[in-house]
mmCIF file of C-alpha atoms in Angstrom:
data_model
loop_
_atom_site.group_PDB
_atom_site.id
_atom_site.type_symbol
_atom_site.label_atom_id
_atom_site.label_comp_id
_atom_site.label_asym_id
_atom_site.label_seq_id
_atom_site.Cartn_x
_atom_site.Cartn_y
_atom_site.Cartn_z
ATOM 1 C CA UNK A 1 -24.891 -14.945 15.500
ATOM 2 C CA UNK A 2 -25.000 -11.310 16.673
ATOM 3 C CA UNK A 3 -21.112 -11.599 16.765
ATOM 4 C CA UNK A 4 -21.261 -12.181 13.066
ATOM 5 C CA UNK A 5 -24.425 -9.550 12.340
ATOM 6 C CA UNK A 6 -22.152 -7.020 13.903
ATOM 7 C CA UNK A 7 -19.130 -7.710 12.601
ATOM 8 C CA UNK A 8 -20.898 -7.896 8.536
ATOM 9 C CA UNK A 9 -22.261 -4.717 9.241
ATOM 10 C CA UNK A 10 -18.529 -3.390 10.087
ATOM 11 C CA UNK A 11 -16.971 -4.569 6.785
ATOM 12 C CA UNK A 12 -19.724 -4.646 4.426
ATOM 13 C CA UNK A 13 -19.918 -0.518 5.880
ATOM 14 C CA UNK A 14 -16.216 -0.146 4.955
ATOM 15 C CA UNK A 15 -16.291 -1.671 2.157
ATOM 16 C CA UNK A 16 -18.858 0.591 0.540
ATOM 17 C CA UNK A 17 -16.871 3.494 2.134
ATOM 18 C CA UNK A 18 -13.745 2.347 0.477
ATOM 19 C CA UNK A 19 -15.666 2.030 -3.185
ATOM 20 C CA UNK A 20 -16.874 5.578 -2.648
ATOM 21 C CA UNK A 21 -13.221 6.375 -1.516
ATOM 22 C CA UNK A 22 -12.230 4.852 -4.600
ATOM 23 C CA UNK A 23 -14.492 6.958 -7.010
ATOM 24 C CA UNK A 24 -13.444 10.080 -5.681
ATOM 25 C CA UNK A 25 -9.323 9.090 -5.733
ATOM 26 C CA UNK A 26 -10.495 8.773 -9.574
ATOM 27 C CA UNK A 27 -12.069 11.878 -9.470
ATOM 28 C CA UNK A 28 -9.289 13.723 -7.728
ATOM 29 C CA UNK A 29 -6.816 12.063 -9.723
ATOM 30 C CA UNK A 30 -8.145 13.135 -13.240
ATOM 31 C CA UNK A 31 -8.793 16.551 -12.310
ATOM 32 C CA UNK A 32 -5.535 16.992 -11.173
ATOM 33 C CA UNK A 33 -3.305 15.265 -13.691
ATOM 34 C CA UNK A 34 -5.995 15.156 -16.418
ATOM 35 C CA UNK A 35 -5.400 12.512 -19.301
ATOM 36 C CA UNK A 36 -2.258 12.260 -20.702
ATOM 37 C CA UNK A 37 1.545 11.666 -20.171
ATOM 38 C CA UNK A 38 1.577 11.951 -16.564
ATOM 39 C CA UNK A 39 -1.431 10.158 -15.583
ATOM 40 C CA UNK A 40 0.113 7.341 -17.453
ATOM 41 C CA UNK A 41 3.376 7.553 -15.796
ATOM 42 C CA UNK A 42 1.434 7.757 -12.583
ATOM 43 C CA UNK A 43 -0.531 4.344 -13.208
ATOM 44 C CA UNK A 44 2.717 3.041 -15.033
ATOM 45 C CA UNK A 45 4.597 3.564 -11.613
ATOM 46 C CA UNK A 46 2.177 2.804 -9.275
ATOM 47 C CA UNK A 47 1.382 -0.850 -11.106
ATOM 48 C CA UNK A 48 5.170 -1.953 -9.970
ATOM 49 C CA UNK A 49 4.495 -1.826 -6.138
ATOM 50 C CA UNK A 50 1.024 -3.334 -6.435
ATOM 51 C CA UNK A 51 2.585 -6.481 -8.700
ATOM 52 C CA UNK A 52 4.587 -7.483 -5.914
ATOM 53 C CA UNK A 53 1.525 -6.848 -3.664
ATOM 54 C CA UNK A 54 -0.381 -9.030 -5.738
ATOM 55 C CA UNK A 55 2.688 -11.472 -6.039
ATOM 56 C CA UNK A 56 3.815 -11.878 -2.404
ATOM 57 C CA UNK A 57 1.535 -9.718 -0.301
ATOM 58 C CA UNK A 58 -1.779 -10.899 -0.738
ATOM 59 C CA UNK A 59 -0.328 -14.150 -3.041
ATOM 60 C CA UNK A 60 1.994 -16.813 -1.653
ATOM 61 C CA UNK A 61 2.981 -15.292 1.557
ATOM 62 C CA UNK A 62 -0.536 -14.956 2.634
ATOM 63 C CA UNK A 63 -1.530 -18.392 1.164
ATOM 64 C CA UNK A 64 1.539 -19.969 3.360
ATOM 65 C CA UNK A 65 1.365 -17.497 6.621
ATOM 66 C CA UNK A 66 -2.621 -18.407 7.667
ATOM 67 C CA UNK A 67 -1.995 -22.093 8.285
ATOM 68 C CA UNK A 68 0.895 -21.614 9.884
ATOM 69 C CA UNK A 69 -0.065 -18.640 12.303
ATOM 70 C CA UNK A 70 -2.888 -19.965 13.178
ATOM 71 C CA UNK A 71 -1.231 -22.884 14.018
ATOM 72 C CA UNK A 72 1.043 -21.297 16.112
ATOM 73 C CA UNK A 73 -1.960 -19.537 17.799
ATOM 74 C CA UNK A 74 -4.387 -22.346 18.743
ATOM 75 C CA UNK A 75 -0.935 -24.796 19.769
ATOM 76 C CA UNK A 76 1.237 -21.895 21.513
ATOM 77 C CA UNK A 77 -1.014 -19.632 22.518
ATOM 78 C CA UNK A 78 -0.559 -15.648 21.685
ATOM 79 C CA UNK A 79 3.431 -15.650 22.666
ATOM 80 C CA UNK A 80 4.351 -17.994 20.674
ATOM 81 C CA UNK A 81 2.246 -16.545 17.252
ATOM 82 C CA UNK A 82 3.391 -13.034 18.604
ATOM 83 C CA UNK A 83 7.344 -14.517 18.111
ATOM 84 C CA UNK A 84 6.591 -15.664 14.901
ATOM 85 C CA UNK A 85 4.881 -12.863 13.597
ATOM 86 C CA UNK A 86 7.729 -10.865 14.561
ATOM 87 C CA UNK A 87 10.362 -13.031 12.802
ATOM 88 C CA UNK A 88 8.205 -13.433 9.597
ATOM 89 C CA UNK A 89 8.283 -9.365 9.960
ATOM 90 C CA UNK A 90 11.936 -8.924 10.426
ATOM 91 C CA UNK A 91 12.566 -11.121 7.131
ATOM 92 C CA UNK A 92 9.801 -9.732 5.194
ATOM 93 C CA UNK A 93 11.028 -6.210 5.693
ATOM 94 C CA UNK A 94 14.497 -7.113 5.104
ATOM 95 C CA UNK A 95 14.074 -9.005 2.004
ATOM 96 C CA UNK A 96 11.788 -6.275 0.751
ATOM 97 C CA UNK A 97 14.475 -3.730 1.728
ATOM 98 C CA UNK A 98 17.335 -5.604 -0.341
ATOM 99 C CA UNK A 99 14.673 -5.806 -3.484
ATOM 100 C CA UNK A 100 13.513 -2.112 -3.189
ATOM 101 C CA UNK A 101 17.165 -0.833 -3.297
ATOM 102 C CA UNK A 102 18.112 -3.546 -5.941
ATOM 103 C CA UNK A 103 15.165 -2.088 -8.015
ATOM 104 C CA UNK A 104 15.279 1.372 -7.384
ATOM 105 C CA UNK A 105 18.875 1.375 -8.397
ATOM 106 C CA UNK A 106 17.974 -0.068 -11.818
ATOM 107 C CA UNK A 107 15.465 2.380 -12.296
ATOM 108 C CA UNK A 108 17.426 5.373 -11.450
ATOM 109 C CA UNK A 109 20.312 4.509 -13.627
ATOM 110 C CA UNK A 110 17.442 4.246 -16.220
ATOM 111 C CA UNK A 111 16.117 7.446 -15.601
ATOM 112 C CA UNK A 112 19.612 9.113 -15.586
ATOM 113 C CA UNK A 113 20.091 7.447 -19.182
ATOM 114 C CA UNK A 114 16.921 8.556 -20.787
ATOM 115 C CA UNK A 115 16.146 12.466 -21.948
ATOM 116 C CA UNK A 116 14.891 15.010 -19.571
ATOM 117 C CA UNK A 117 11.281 15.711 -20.138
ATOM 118 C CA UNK A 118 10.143 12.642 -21.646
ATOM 119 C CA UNK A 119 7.633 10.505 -20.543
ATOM 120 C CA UNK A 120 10.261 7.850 -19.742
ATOM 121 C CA UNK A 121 12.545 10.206 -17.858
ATOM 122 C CA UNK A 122 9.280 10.549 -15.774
ATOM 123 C CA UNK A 123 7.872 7.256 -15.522
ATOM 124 C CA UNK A 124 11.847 5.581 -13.848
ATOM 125 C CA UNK A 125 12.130 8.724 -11.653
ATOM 126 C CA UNK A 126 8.299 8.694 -9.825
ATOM 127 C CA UNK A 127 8.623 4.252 -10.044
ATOM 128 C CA UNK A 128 11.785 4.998 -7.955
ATOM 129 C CA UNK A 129 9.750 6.694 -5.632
ATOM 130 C CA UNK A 130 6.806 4.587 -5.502
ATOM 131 C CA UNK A 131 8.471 1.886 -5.461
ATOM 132 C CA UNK A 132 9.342 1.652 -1.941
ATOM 133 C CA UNK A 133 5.210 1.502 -0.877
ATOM 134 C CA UNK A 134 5.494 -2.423 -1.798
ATOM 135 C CA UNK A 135 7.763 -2.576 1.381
ATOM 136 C CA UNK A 136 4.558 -0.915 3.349
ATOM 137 C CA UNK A 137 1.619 -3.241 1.184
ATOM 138 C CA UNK A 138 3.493 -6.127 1.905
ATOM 139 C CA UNK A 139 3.721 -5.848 5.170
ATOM 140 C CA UNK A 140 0.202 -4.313 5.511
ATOM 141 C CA UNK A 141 -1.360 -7.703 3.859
ATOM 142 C CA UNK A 142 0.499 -9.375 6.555
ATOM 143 C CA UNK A 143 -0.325 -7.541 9.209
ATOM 144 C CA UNK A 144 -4.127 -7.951 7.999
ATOM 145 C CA UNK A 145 -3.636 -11.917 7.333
ATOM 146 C CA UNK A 146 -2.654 -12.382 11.439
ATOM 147 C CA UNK A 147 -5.447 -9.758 12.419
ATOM 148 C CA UNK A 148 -8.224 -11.919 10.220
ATOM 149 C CA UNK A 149 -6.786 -14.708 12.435
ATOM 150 C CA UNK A 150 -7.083 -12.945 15.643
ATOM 151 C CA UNK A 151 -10.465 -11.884 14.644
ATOM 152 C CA UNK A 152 -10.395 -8.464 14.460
ATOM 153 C CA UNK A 153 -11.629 -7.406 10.996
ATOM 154 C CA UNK A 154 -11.775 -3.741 10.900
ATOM 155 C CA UNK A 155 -8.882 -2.614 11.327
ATOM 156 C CA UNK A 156 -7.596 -4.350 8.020
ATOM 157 C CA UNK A 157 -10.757 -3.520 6.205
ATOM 158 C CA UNK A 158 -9.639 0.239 7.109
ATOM 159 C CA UNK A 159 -6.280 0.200 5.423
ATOM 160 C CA UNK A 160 -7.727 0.627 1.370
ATOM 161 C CA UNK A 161 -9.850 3.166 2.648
ATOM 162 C CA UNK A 162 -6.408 4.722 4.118
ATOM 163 C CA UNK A 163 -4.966 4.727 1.257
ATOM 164 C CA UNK A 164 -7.696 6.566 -0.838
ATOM 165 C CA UNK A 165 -7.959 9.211 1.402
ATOM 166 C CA UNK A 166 -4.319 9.816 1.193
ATOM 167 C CA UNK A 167 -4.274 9.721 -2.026
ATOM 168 C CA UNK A 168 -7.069 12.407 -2.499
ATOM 169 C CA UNK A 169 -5.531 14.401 0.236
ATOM 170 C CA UNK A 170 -2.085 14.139 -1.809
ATOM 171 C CA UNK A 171 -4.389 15.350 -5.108
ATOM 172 C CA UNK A 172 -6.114 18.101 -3.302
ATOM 173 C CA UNK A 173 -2.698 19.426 -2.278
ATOM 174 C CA UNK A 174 -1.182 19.140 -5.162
ATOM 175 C CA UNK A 175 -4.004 21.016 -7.118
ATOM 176 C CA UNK A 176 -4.509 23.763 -4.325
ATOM 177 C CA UNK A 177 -0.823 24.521 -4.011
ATOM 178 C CA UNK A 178 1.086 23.512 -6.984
ATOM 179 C CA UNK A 179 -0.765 24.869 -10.140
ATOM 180 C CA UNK A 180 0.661 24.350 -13.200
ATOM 181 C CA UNK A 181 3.139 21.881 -12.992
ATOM 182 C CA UNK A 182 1.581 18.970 -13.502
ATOM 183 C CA UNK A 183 4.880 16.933 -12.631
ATOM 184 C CA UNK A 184 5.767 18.540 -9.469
ATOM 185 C CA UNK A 185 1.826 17.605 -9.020
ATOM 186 C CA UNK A 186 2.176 13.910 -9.204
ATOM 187 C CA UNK A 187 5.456 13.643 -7.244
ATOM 188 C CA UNK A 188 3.350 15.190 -4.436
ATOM 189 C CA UNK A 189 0.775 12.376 -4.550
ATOM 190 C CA UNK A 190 3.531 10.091 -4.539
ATOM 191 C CA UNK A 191 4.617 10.801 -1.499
ATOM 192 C CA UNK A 192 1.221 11.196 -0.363
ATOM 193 C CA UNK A 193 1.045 7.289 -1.031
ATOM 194 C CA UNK A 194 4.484 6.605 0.854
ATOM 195 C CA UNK A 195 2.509 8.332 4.029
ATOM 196 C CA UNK A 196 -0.243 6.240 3.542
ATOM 197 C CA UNK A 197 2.023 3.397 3.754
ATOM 198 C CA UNK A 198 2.836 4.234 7.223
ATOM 199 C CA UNK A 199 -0.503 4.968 8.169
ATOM 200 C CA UNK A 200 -1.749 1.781 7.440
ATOM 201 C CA UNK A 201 1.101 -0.386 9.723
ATOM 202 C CA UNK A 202 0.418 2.291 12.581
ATOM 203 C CA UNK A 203 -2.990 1.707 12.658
ATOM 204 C CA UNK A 204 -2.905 -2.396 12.428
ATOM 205 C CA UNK A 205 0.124 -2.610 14.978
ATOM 206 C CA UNK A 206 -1.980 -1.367 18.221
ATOM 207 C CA UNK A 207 -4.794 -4.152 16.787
ATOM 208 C CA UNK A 208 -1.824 -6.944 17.010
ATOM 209 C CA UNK A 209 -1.316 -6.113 20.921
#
């Protein structure tokens, strides 16, 4: 019972912290890119990534890899769900890696097609860029999925919060030291969001050992 007290207090703490995380990425976000074209291009972009999040990462994968892992884990022991973690990790990343360049491709062909300037022209070129973070979510929701199953819970509740932060940190920059150029702006944020990416597996991995 106190295992479970202490461990609600942990989530249900980071969970409000990544809400009020959440606000302020809004906040940040529309003060910096303000309504219009690029804000949509921004959401437009960022929606791609998340769909196959939503599709794979935290969808079917997840659905299929508990059973199994935990399987592994109470039968094996912690070498045997350590190998197959690491194989379902070596496909996921690959597959993800043939999709993103598959995808990316398309999109910059698309963007080299449409007119400078326009909202278009913007919305292929930062979806190119973003679009590489499903590579990171997807194997972030993993990574999360085997932790749950190893019982350790904070470490995955810690990765949205991550992720706002970086994202705020990425607007903050963006507003402090590229003024006026809203499009440079975004592209910064962007690859505030590919860092955040990272973050997130480097802070799960040393949970996995």
């Amino acid at each position: 019972m106190a295992s479970f007290l202490k461990h609600f207090r942990q989530l249900s703490g980071l969970t409000v912290l990544s809400r009020l995380a959440g606000l302020a990425r809004d906040a940040a976000l529309a003060h910096v890119l303000g309504a219009g074209p690029v804000m949509d291009a921004y959401a437009m972009a960022f929606r791609m990534p998340n769909l196959l999040r939503q599709l794979l990462g935290e969808g079917a994968l997840t659905a299929a890899f508990v059973p199994v892992f935990t399987d592994y884990l109470e039968k094996g022991g912690p070498k045997a769900a350590s190998r197959l973690m690491s194989l379902l990790v070596v496909a996921l990343v690959t597959t993800l890696a043939a999709i993103t360049l598959v995808v990316d491709g398309v999109l910059l062909a698309l963007r080299y097609l449409t007119e400078t300037g326009t909202k278009w022209h913007l919305i292929f070129g930062l979806a190119a860029v973003l679009f590489p973070f499903a590579i990171f979510v997807c194997l972030v929701a993993l990574l999360q999925a085997a932790l749950n199953c190893c019982r350790h819970f904070v470490m995955p509740a810690l990765a949205p919060v991550l992720l706002n932060l970086f994202i705020i940190g990425g607007a903050v920059a963006a507003g402090l030291w590229v003024t006026g150029d809203r499009v440079t702006q975004v592209y910064v944020i962007a690859g505030a969001i590919l860092l955040a990416g990272v973050v997130e597996i480097a802070v799960q991995v040393p949970a996995m050992r």
